[in-house]
Structures are given as C-alpha cells and as structure tokens.
C-alpha cells in the first residue's frame, strides 16, 4: 500500500544535539512538507519542497534544515539552534504543487528534549 | 489577524445532536479548502474537501461562502466516534496549506 512513513515514532534529544527525522513516501507525490504541532495548537509550517533539490522556508524554519535529494525522501534535521524543539512533527505530501487535493500525512514523530 | 481562525471549543453535544463549526480565512484569493479530522495524538486525516457549490458526505456537509470568507462543517446525528478535533485548512497562495488551530468536539452518551 502507498503511503508516508515517518521514523522514529518517538525521539529523545539531549541539549545541544542535532537529530534527524525521516520521511519517506511511495505515492509518487511531487511536493512534501514538514509541520510542527504543539499541544493544543494548530500545525505550523517549517519547510516545504515541490521538486527535487529545491525547498522553501515556512513560517518557523529557524533551527531546522532539510534536504530533498530524492523525490521519495524529505528528512528534517532539528539542530541545536532550535531552542524549544519538543513537539509533534508531521510530514505530508501532495500530488500537485498547489496541494489542491489536500495532503496525505505520515503518522508523526514525537520529539522530546531531555 | 490569523490567516485561518476557528473557535477552539470544546463543543460538548449529546449523541444524535447536530453540530456546526465555522472557520474564517483572510486571503480572498484562496482556492482550496478542506476539513481534516485529528484524533488525540494522531496525524490529521482528510475528512472532506469544500467546494463552492457545497458538498455532502453521509452525515457531513461542508459549505463555502466566498463573499464572507468562511467555511462551515455540519455534522448530523453525532456519534461517539465523531469525538475529535476538526481542523479547517485553507490554501493561502503560497503553495502550502494553512491550518486553523482546530475545534474540539466531544460527543457524550
């Protein structure tokens, strides 16, 4: 079955560490996105990519980095510069560049700073 | 002003009730609108797209009012399983969707 796979499901980060969240899709979707969700709040856009080797900053890109070397993969690195990284991270993909058909989401990664 | 605004609720309704949620958006050029459902600690899932002519899927009806820039979701004959957070989602012209903060629904027996 086609879908989006995020790993790991839970991740614990020590202060000062960089960690990378994986997102892989086999839907042949062009565009991929990373959102962050804090408790009781909506989703906020971190980065998005509409084609391989190209990506754009979202509303809260500071402290994060991404790459899009393959159509199927869009990993997110949470760097030590991100001061409050504890959150639920969601990866999504869409068929068209304008997401006119909506998104398909992965099941998310819960990141906790210890 | 937020790009997409929703009443956070919670809406507490008895089983069988009809409940309606509204959502307003600020970009008059927005073209695509959706309602997503999110269960506690899970990813959002597409409930339905919202079309200019309105659309219905079983007990769920979505409507769009472009003149007033709001969309609505009506749930008839509420079930316990409808308890969730409902996210209003709008394409705001930058090729990524913007999410409202969500409206929490609790259906009670």
Coordinates of N, CA and C in Angstrom, one line a residue:
Chain A
X1 N 0.8 -1.2 0.0 CA 0.0 0.0 0.0 C 0.9 1.2 0.0
X2 N 0.4 2.3 -0.7 CA 1.2 3.5 -0.8 C 0.9 4.3 0.5
X3 N 2.0 5.1 0.9 CA 1.8 6.0 2.0 C 3.0 6.7 2.3
X4 N 3.0 7.3 3.5 CA 4.2 8.1 4.0 C 4.6 7.4 5.3
X5 N 5.9 7.2 5.4 CA 6.4 6.6 6.6 C 7.4 7.6 7.3
X6 N 7.1 7.8 8.6 CA 7.9 8.7 9.4 C 8.6 7.8 10.4
X7 N 9.9 8.1 10.7 CA 10.6 7.4 11.7 C 11.6 8.3 12.4
X8 N 11.9 8.1 13.6 CA 11.2 7.1 14.5 C 9.9 7.7 15.0
X9 N 9.1 6.9 15.7 CA 7.8 7.4 16.2 C 8.0 8.3 17.4
X10 N 9.0 7.9 18.2 CA 9.4 8.7 19.4 C 10.9 8.9 19.3
X11 N 11.3 10.2 19.7 CA 12.7 10.5 19.7 C 13.0 11.4 20.9
X12 N 14.2 11.1 21.5 CA 14.6 11.9 22.7 C 15.9 12.6 22.3
X13 N 16.0 13.8 22.6 CA 17.2 14.6 22.2 C 17.8 15.2 23.4
X14 N 19.1 15.2 23.6 CA 19.8 15.9 24.6 C 20.0 17.3 24.2
X15 N 20.2 18.2 25.1 CA 20.5 19.5 24.8 C 21.8 19.6 24.0
X16 N 21.8 20.4 22.9 CA 22.9 20.6 22.1 C 23.1 19.6 21.0
X17 N 22.2 18.6 20.9 CA 22.4 17.6 19.9 C 21.6 18.0 18.7
X18 N 22.1 17.5 17.5 CA 21.2 17.6 16.3 C 20.6 16.2 16.1
X19 N 19.3 16.2 15.7 CA 18.7 14.9 15.4 C 18.0 15.0 14.0
X20 N 17.9 13.9 13.3 CA 17.2 13.9 12.0 C 16.0 13.0 12.0
X21 N 14.9 13.6 11.5 CA 13.6 12.8 11.4 C 13.5 12.4 10.0
X22 N 13.1 11.2 9.8 CA 13.0 10.6 8.5 C 11.6 10.7 8.0
X23 N 11.4 11.0 6.7 CA 10.1 11.0 6.0 C 10.3 10.4 4.6
X24 N 9.6 9.3 4.3 CA 9.7 8.6 3.0 C 8.3 8.4 2.5
X25 N 8.1 8.6 1.2 CA 6.8 8.4 0.6 C 6.9 7.6 -0.7
X26 N 5.9 6.7 -0.9 CA 5.9 5.9 -2.2 C 4.6 6.2 -3.0
X27 N 4.2 7.4 -2.8 CA 2.9 7.8 -3.5 C 3.2 8.5 -4.9
X28 N 4.5 8.7 -5.1 CA 4.9 9.4 -6.3 C 4.4 10.9 -6.3
X29 N 4.3 11.4 -5.1 CA 3.9 12.8 -5.0 C 5.0 13.8 -5.2
X30 N 4.7 14.9 -5.8 CA 5.7 15.9 -6.1 C 6.2 16.7 -4.9
X31 N 5.2 17.1 -4.1 CA 5.5 18.1 -3.1 C 5.5 17.4 -1.7
X32 N 6.4 17.8 -0.8 CA 6.5 17.3 0.5 C 6.6 18.5 1.5
X33 N 6.2 18.2 2.7 CA 6.1 19.3 3.7 C 6.4 18.8 5.1
X34 N 6.9 19.7 5.9 CA 7.1 19.4 7.4 C 6.4 20.5 8.2
X35 N 5.6 20.0 9.1 CA 4.8 20.8 10.1 C 5.2 20.4 11.5
X36 N 5.0 21.4 12.4 CA 5.2 21.2 13.8 C 3.9 21.5 14.5
X37 N 3.6 20.6 15.5 CA 2.3 20.9 16.2 C 2.7 20.8 17.7
X38 N 2.3 21.9 18.4 CA 2.5 21.9 19.9 C 1.2 21.6 20.5
X39 N 1.2 21.2 21.8 CA -0.1 20.7 22.4 C -1.2 21.8 22.3
X40 N -2.3 21.4 21.9 CA -3.5 22.3 21.9 C -3.4 23.3 20.8
X41 N -2.5 23.2 19.9 CA -2.3 24.2 18.8 C -2.4 23.6 17.4
X42 N -2.5 24.5 16.5 CA -2.6 24.0 15.1 C -1.2 23.7 14.5
X43 N -1.2 23.3 13.3 CA 0.1 22.9 12.6 C 0.8 24.2 12.1
X44 N 2.1 24.3 12.3 CA 2.9 25.4 11.7 C 3.9 24.8 10.7
X45 N 4.0 25.5 9.6 CA 4.8 25.1 8.5 C 6.3 25.4 8.8
X46 N 7.1 24.3 8.6 CA 8.6 24.5 8.9 C 9.3 24.7 7.5
X47 N 9.2 23.7 6.6 CA 9.8 23.7 5.3 C 8.9 23.0 4.3
X48 N 9.0 23.3 3.0 CA 8.3 22.5 2.0 C 9.2 22.5 0.8
X49 N 8.9 21.4 0.0 CA 9.7 21.2 -1.2 C 8.7 20.7 -2.3
X50 N 8.8 21.4 -3.5 CA 7.9 21.0 -4.6 C 8.6 20.2 -5.6
X51 N 9.9 20.2 -5.7 CA 10.7 19.4 -6.6 C 12.0 19.0 -6.0
X52 N 12.6 18.0 -6.5 CA 13.9 17.5 -6.0 C 14.9 18.6 -6.1
X53 N 15.7 18.7 -5.1 CA 16.8 19.7 -5.0 C 16.3 21.1 -4.8
X54 N 15.1 21.3 -4.4 CA 14.6 22.6 -4.1 C 13.7 22.6 -2.9
X55 N 13.8 23.6 -2.0 CA 12.9 23.6 -0.9 C 12.8 25.1 -0.4
X56 N 11.7 25.4 0.3 CA 11.4 26.7 0.7 C 11.2 26.8 2.2
X57 N 11.5 27.9 2.8 CA 11.3 28.0 4.3 C 9.8 28.3 4.5
X58 N 9.3 27.8 5.6 CA 8.0 28.1 6.0 C 8.0 29.2 7.1
X59 N 7.0 29.1 8.0 CA 6.9 30.2 9.0 C 7.9 30.1 10.1
X60 N 8.3 28.9 10.4 CA 9.2 28.7 11.6 C 10.4 27.9 11.3
X61 N 11.2 28.3 10.2 CA 12.3 27.5 9.7 C 13.5 27.6 10.6
X62 N 13.6 28.6 11.4 CA 14.9 28.8 12.2 C 15.1 27.6 13.1
X63 N 16.4 27.1 13.0 CA 16.8 26.0 13.9 C 16.5 24.6 13.2
X64 N 16.0 24.6 12.0 CA 15.7 23.4 11.2 C 16.5 23.5 9.9
X65 N 16.7 22.3 9.4 CA 17.2 22.2 8.0 C 16.7 20.9 7.3
X66 N 16.6 21.0 6.0 CA 16.0 19.9 5.2 C 16.9 19.6 4.0
X67 N 16.6 18.5 3.3 CA 17.2 18.2 2.0 C 16.2 17.5 1.2
X68 N 16.3 17.5 -0.1 CA 15.4 16.8 -1.0 C 16.2 16.3 -2.2
X69 N 17.0 15.2 -1.9 CA 17.9 14.6 -2.9 C 17.1 13.6 -3.7
X70 N 16.1 13.1 -3.2 CA 15.3 12.1 -4.0 C 13.8 12.5 -3.8
X71 N 13.0 12.2 -4.8 CA 11.6 12.5 -4.8 C 10.9 11.9 -3.6
X72 N 11.3 10.7 -3.2 CA 10.7 9.9 -2.2 C 11.0 10.4 -0.7
X73 N 12.1 11.2 -0.6 CA 12.6 11.4 0.8 C 12.7 12.9 1.1
X74 N 12.4 13.2 2.3 CA 12.4 14.6 2.7 C 12.8 14.7 4.2
X75 N 14.0 14.4 4.6 CA 14.4 14.4 6.0 C 14.5 15.8 6.6
X76 N 14.2 15.9 7.9 CA 14.2 17.1 8.6 C 15.3 17.0 9.8
X77 N 16.2 17.9 9.8 CA 17.2 17.9 10.9 C 16.8 19.0 11.9
X78 N 16.7 18.7 13.1 CA 16.4 19.7 14.2 C 17.8 20.0 14.8
X79 N 18.3 21.2 14.6 CA 19.6 21.5 15.1 C 19.6 22.0 16.5
X80 N 20.8 22.2 17.1 CA 20.9 22.7 18.4 C 20.4 24.1 18.5
X81 N 20.3 24.8 17.4 CA 19.9 26.2 17.4 C 18.4 26.3 17.6
X82 N 17.7 25.2 17.5 CA 16.2 25.2 17.8 C 16.1 25.1 19.3
X83 N 15.6 26.2 20.0 CA 15.7 26.2 21.4 C 14.6 25.5 22.1
X84 N 13.5 25.3 21.4 CA 12.3 24.6 22.0 C 11.8 23.6 21.1
X85 N 12.5 22.5 20.9 CA 12.1 21.5 19.9 C 11.1 20.5 20.3
X86 N 10.8 20.4 21.5 CA 9.8 19.4 22.0 C 8.4 19.7 21.3
X87 N 8.0 18.7 20.5 CA 6.7 18.9 19.7 C 6.4 17.6 19.0
X88 N 5.3 17.7 18.3 CA 4.9 16.6 17.4 C 5.2 17.0 16.0
X89 N 6.0 16.3 15.2 CA 6.4 16.7 13.9 C 5.7 15.8 12.9
X90 N 5.1 16.5 11.9 CA 4.3 15.8 10.9 C 4.8 16.1 9.5
X91 N 5.0 15.0 8.8 CA 5.4 15.1 7.4 C 4.2 14.9 6.5
X92 N 4.1 15.6 5.4 CA 3.0 15.4 4.5 C 3.4 15.5 3.0
X93 N 2.6 15.0 2.1 CA 2.9 15.1 0.7 C 1.6 15.4 0.0
X94 N 1.8 15.9 -1.2 CA 0.6 16.2 -2.1 C 0.9 16.0 -3.5
X95 N -0.1 15.6 -4.3 CA 0.1 15.3 -5.7 C 0.5 16.5 -6.5
X96 N -0.2 17.6 -6.3 CA 0.1 18.8 -7.1 C 0.9 19.8 -6.3
X97 N 1.6 20.7 -6.9 CA 2.4 21.7 -6.2 C 1.5 22.7 -5.4
X98 N 0.2 22.8 -5.7 CA -0.6 23.7 -5.0 C -1.5 23.0 -4.0
X99 N -1.2 21.7 -3.8 CA -1.9 20.9 -2.8 C -3.4 21.0 -3.0
X100 N -3.9 21.1 -4.2 CA -5.3 21.3 -4.4 C -6.2 20.1 -4.1
X101 N -5.5 19.0 -3.9 CA -6.2 17.8 -3.4 C -6.0 17.5 -2.0
X102 N -5.4 18.4 -1.3 CA -5.1 18.1 0.1 C -3.8 17.4 0.3
X103 N -3.5 17.0 1.6 CA -2.3 16.3 1.9 C -2.6 14.9 2.4
X104 N -1.6 14.0 2.2 CA -1.5 12.8 3.0 C -0.4 13.0 4.0
X105 N -0.7 12.6 5.2 CA 0.2 12.7 6.3 C 0.8 11.4 6.7
X106 N 2.1 11.5 7.2 CA 2.7 10.4 7.9 C 2.1 10.3 9.4
X107 N 2.5 9.3 10.1 CA 1.9 9.2 11.5 C 2.6 10.0 12.5
X108 N 3.7 10.7 12.1 CA 4.3 11.7 13.0 C 5.5 11.2 13.8
X109 N 6.3 12.1 14.3 CA 7.4 11.8 15.2 C 7.2 12.7 16.4
X110 N 7.2 12.1 17.6 CA 7.2 12.9 18.9 C 8.6 13.1 19.4
X111 N 9.1 14.4 19.4 CA 10.4 14.7 19.8 C 10.3 15.3 21.2
X112 N 11.2 14.8 22.1 CA 11.3 15.4 23.4 C 12.7 15.7 23.8
X113 N 12.9 16.8 24.3 CA 14.3 17.2 24.8 C 14.4 16.7 26.3
X114 N 15.5 16.0 26.5 CA 15.7 15.5 27.9 C 16.9 16.2 28.5
Chain B
X1 N -4.2 39.6 12.4 CA -5.3 38.7 12.2 C -4.7 37.4 11.7
X2 N -5.1 36.2 12.2 CA -4.7 35.0 11.8 C -5.2 34.7 10.4
X3 N -4.5 33.9 9.6 CA -4.9 33.6 8.2 C -6.1 32.7 8.3
X4 N -6.2 31.8 9.2 CA -7.3 30.9 9.4 C -7.7 30.8 10.8
X5 N -9.0 31.1 11.1 CA -9.4 31.2 12.5 C -10.6 30.3 12.8
X6 N -10.5 29.6 13.9 CA -11.6 28.7 14.3 C -11.9 28.9 15.8
X7 N -13.1 28.6 16.2 CA -13.5 28.6 17.6 C -12.9 27.3 18.2
X8 N -12.1 27.4 19.2 CA -11.4 26.2 19.7 C -12.3 25.2 20.5
X9 N -13.5 25.7 20.9 CA -14.4 24.8 21.6 C -14.0 24.7 23.1
X10 N -14.2 23.6 23.7 CA -14.8 22.4 23.1 C -16.4 22.5 23.0
X11 N -16.8 21.8 22.0 CA -18.3 21.6 21.8 C -18.7 20.3 22.4
X12 N -19.5 20.4 23.4 CA -20.0 19.1 24.1 C -21.4 18.9 23.7
X13 N -21.7 17.8 23.0 CA -23.0 17.6 22.5 C -23.4 16.2 22.8
X14 N -24.7 15.9 22.9 CA -25.2 14.5 23.1 C -25.2 13.8 21.8
X15 N -25.2 12.5 21.9 CA -25.3 11.6 20.8 C -26.6 12.0 20.0
X16 N -26.5 12.0 18.7 CA -27.7 12.3 17.9 C -27.9 13.8 17.6
X17 N -27.2 14.6 18.2 CA -27.3 16.0 18.0 C -26.7 16.4 16.7
X18 N -27.1 17.6 16.2 CA -26.5 18.2 15.0 C -25.6 19.4 15.5
X19 N -24.4 19.4 15.0 CA -23.4 20.4 15.5 C -22.8 21.1 14.2
X20 N -22.5 22.4 14.3 CA -21.9 23.1 13.2 C -20.6 23.8 13.7
X21 N -19.6 23.8 12.8 CA -18.4 24.6 13.1 C -18.2 25.6 11.9
X22 N -17.7 26.7 12.3 CA -17.4 27.7 11.3 C -15.9 28.0 11.3
X23 N -15.4 28.5 10.2 CA -14.0 28.9 10.1 C -13.9 30.1 9.2
X24 N -13.1 31.1 9.5 CA -12.9 32.2 8.6 C -11.5 32.2 8.1
X25 N -11.3 32.8 6.9 CA -10.0 32.9 6.4 C -9.8 34.3 5.8
X26 N -8.5 34.7 5.7 CA -8.2 36.1 5.5 C -7.9 36.4 4.0
X27 N -7.4 35.4 3.3 CA -7.0 35.6 1.9 C -8.1 35.4 0.9
X28 N -8.6 36.4 0.3 CA -9.7 36.3 -0.6 C -9.4 35.5 -1.9
X29 N -8.1 35.4 -2.2 CA -7.7 34.6 -3.4 C -7.5 33.1 -3.1
X30 N -7.8 32.7 -1.9 CA -7.7 31.2 -1.6 C -8.6 30.4 -2.5
X31 N -8.1 29.3 -3.0 CA -8.8 28.5 -4.0 C -9.2 27.1 -3.4
X32 N -8.5 26.6 -2.5 CA -8.7 25.2 -2.0 C -9.0 25.2 -0.5
X33 N -10.0 24.4 -0.1 CA -10.5 24.4 1.3 C -10.8 23.0 1.7
X34 N -10.4 22.7 3.0 CA -10.6 21.3 3.4 C -11.0 21.3 4.9
X35 N -11.6 20.2 5.3 CA -11.8 19.9 6.7 C -11.0 18.6 7.0
X36 N -10.1 18.6 8.0 CA -9.4 17.5 8.4 C -9.9 17.1 9.8
X37 N -9.8 15.8 10.1 CA -10.1 15.3 11.5 C -8.8 14.9 12.1
X38 N -8.6 15.2 13.4 CA -7.4 14.7 14.1 C -7.9 14.1 15.4
X39 N -7.5 12.9 15.6 CA -7.8 12.2 16.9 C -6.6 12.5 17.8
X40 N -6.8 12.3 19.1 CA -5.8 12.6 20.1 C -4.4 11.9 19.8
X41 N -3.4 12.7 19.6 CA -2.0 12.1 19.5 C -1.9 11.4 18.1
X42 N -2.7 11.7 17.2 CA -2.6 11.1 15.9 C -2.4 12.1 14.8
X43 N -2.1 11.7 13.6 CA -2.0 12.6 12.5 C -3.3 13.0 12.0
X44 N -3.4 14.2 11.4 CA -4.7 14.6 10.8 C -5.1 13.8 9.6
X45 N -6.4 13.6 9.4 CA -6.8 12.8 8.2 C -7.9 13.6 7.5
X46 N -7.8 13.6 6.1 CA -8.7 14.4 5.3 C -10.2 13.9 5.5
X47 N -11.0 14.8 6.0 CA -12.4 14.5 6.1 C -13.2 14.7 4.8
X48 N -13.0 16.0 4.3 CA -13.6 16.3 3.1 C -13.1 17.6 2.5
X49 N -13.1 17.7 1.2 CA -12.8 19.0 0.5 C -14.0 19.8 0.6
X50 N -13.9 21.1 0.4 CA -15.0 22.0 0.4 C -15.1 22.7 -0.9
X51 N -16.2 22.5 -1.6 CA -16.4 23.1 -2.9 C -17.4 24.3 -2.9
X52 N -17.2 25.1 -3.9 CA -18.1 26.3 -3.9 C -19.5 26.0 -3.9
X53 N -19.9 24.9 -4.5 CA -21.3 24.5 -4.5 C -21.8 23.8 -3.2
X54 N -20.9 23.6 -2.3 CA -21.2 22.8 -1.1 C -21.1 21.4 -1.4
X55 N -20.8 20.5 -0.4 CA -20.8 19.1 -0.7 C -21.1 18.3 0.6
X56 N -21.6 17.1 0.3 CA -22.2 16.3 1.4 C -21.6 14.9 1.3
X57 N -21.2 14.4 2.5 CA -20.7 13.0 2.5 C -21.4 12.3 3.7
X58 N -22.5 11.6 3.5 CA -23.2 11.0 4.6 C -23.7 12.0 5.6
X59 N -23.3 11.9 6.8 CA -23.8 12.9 7.8 C -23.1 14.2 7.8
X60 N -22.1 14.4 7.0 CA -21.2 15.6 7.0 C -21.6 16.4 5.8
X61 N -21.7 17.7 6.1 CA -22.0 18.7 5.0 C -21.0 19.9 5.1
X62 N -20.3 20.2 4.1 CA -19.4 21.4 4.1 C -19.9 22.4 3.2
X63 N -19.7 23.7 3.6 CA -20.2 24.8 2.7 C -19.1 25.9 2.7
X64 N -19.1 26.6 1.6 CA -18.1 27.7 1.4 C -18.9 29.0 1.1
X65 N -18.5 30.0 1.8 CA -19.1 31.3 1.5 C -18.0 32.3 1.2
X66 N -17.7 32.4 -0.1 CA -16.6 33.2 -0.6 C -16.8 34.7 -0.2
X67 N -18.0 35.2 -0.3 CA -18.2 36.6 -0.1 C -17.8 37.0 1.4
X68 N -18.2 36.1 2.3 CA -17.9 36.4 3.7 C -16.6 35.7 4.2
X69 N -16.0 34.9 3.3 CA -14.7 34.3 3.6 C -14.8 33.3 4.8
X70 N -15.8 32.5 4.7 CA -15.9 31.4 5.8 C -16.3 30.1 5.2
X71 N -15.9 29.1 5.9 CA -16.4 27.7 5.5 C -17.0 27.1 6.8
X72 N -17.9 26.2 6.5 CA -18.6 25.5 7.7 C -18.6 24.0 7.5
X73 N -18.8 23.4 8.6 CA -18.9 21.9 8.6 C -20.1 21.6 9.5
X74 N -21.0 20.8 9.0 CA -22.2 20.4 9.7 C -22.2 18.9 9.9
X75 N -22.3 18.5 11.1 CA -22.4 17.0 11.4 C -23.8 16.7 12.0
X76 N -24.5 15.9 11.3 CA -25.8 15.5 11.8 C -25.7 14.1 12.5
X77 N -26.7 13.9 13.4 CA -26.8 12.6 14.1 C -25.4 12.2 14.7
X78 N -24.8 13.0 15.5 CA -23.5 12.8 16.0 C -23.4 11.5 16.7
X79 N -22.2 10.9 16.4 CA -21.9 9.6 17.1 C -20.7 9.8 18.1
X80 N -20.6 8.9 19.0 CA -19.5 8.9 19.9 C -18.1 9.0 19.2
X81 N -18.1 8.2 18.1 CA -16.9 8.1 17.3 C -16.5 9.4 16.6
X82 N -17.4 10.4 16.6 CA -17.1 11.7 16.0 C -16.3 12.6 16.9
X83 N -16.1 12.2 18.1 CA -15.3 13.0 19.0 C -13.9 13.1 18.5
X84 N -13.4 14.3 18.3 CA -12.1 14.5 17.7 C -11.9 16.0 17.6
X85 N -10.8 16.4 17.1 CA -10.6 17.9 16.8 C -10.7 18.0 15.3
X86 N -11.4 19.0 14.9 CA -11.7 19.3 13.4 C -10.9 20.5 13.0
X87 N -10.0 20.3 12.0 CA -9.1 21.3 11.5 C -9.6 21.9 10.2
X88 N -9.7 23.2 10.2 CA -10.1 24.0 9.0 C -8.8 24.2 8.3
X89 N -8.7 23.9 7.0 CA -7.5 24.1 6.2 C -7.7 24.8 4.9
X90 N -6.8 25.8 4.7 CA -7.0 26.7 3.5 C -5.7 26.8 2.8
X91 N -5.8 26.8 1.4 CA -4.7 27.1 0.6 C -4.6 28.6 0.5
X92 N -3.5 29.2 1.0 CA -3.4 30.7 1.1 C -2.5 31.3 0.1
X93 N -2.2 30.6 -1.0 CA -1.5 31.2 -2.1 C 0.0 31.0 -2.1
X94 N 0.5 30.3 -1.1 CA 2.0 30.1 -1.1 C 2.4 28.7 -1.4
X95 N 1.5 27.9 -1.9 CA 1.7 26.5 -2.3 C 2.0 25.6 -1.1
X96 N 1.5 26.0 0.1 CA 1.4 25.1 1.2 C 0.1 25.5 2.0
X97 N -0.5 24.5 2.6 CA -1.7 24.7 3.2 C -1.5 25.3 4.6
X98 N -2.5 26.2 5.0 CA -2.5 26.8 6.3 C -3.6 26.2 7.2
X99 N -3.3 25.8 8.4 CA -4.2 25.1 9.2 C -4.7 26.0 10.3
X100 N -6.0 25.9 10.6 CA -6.5 26.5 11.8 C -6.1 25.7 13.0
X101 N -6.4 26.3 14.2 CA -5.9 25.7 15.5 C -6.8 24.5 15.8
X102 N -8.0 24.4 15.2 CA -8.8 23.2 15.4 C -10.0 23.5 16.4
X103 N -11.1 22.8 16.2 CA -12.2 22.9 17.1 C -12.5 21.5 17.7
X104 N -12.5 21.4 19.0 CA -12.6 20.1 19.6 C -14.1 19.8 19.8
X105 N -14.5 18.6 19.4 CA -15.8 18.1 19.6 C -15.8 16.9 20.5
X106 N -16.7 16.9 21.5 CA -16.8 15.8 22.4 C -18.3 15.4 22.4
X107 N -18.6 14.2 21.9 CA -19.9 13.7 21.8 C -20.2 12.8 23.0
X108 N -21.2 13.1 23.8 CA -21.5 12.4 25.0 C -22.6 11.4 24.9
X109 N -22.5 10.3 25.6 CA -23.6 9.3 25.6 C -24.9 9.8 26.3

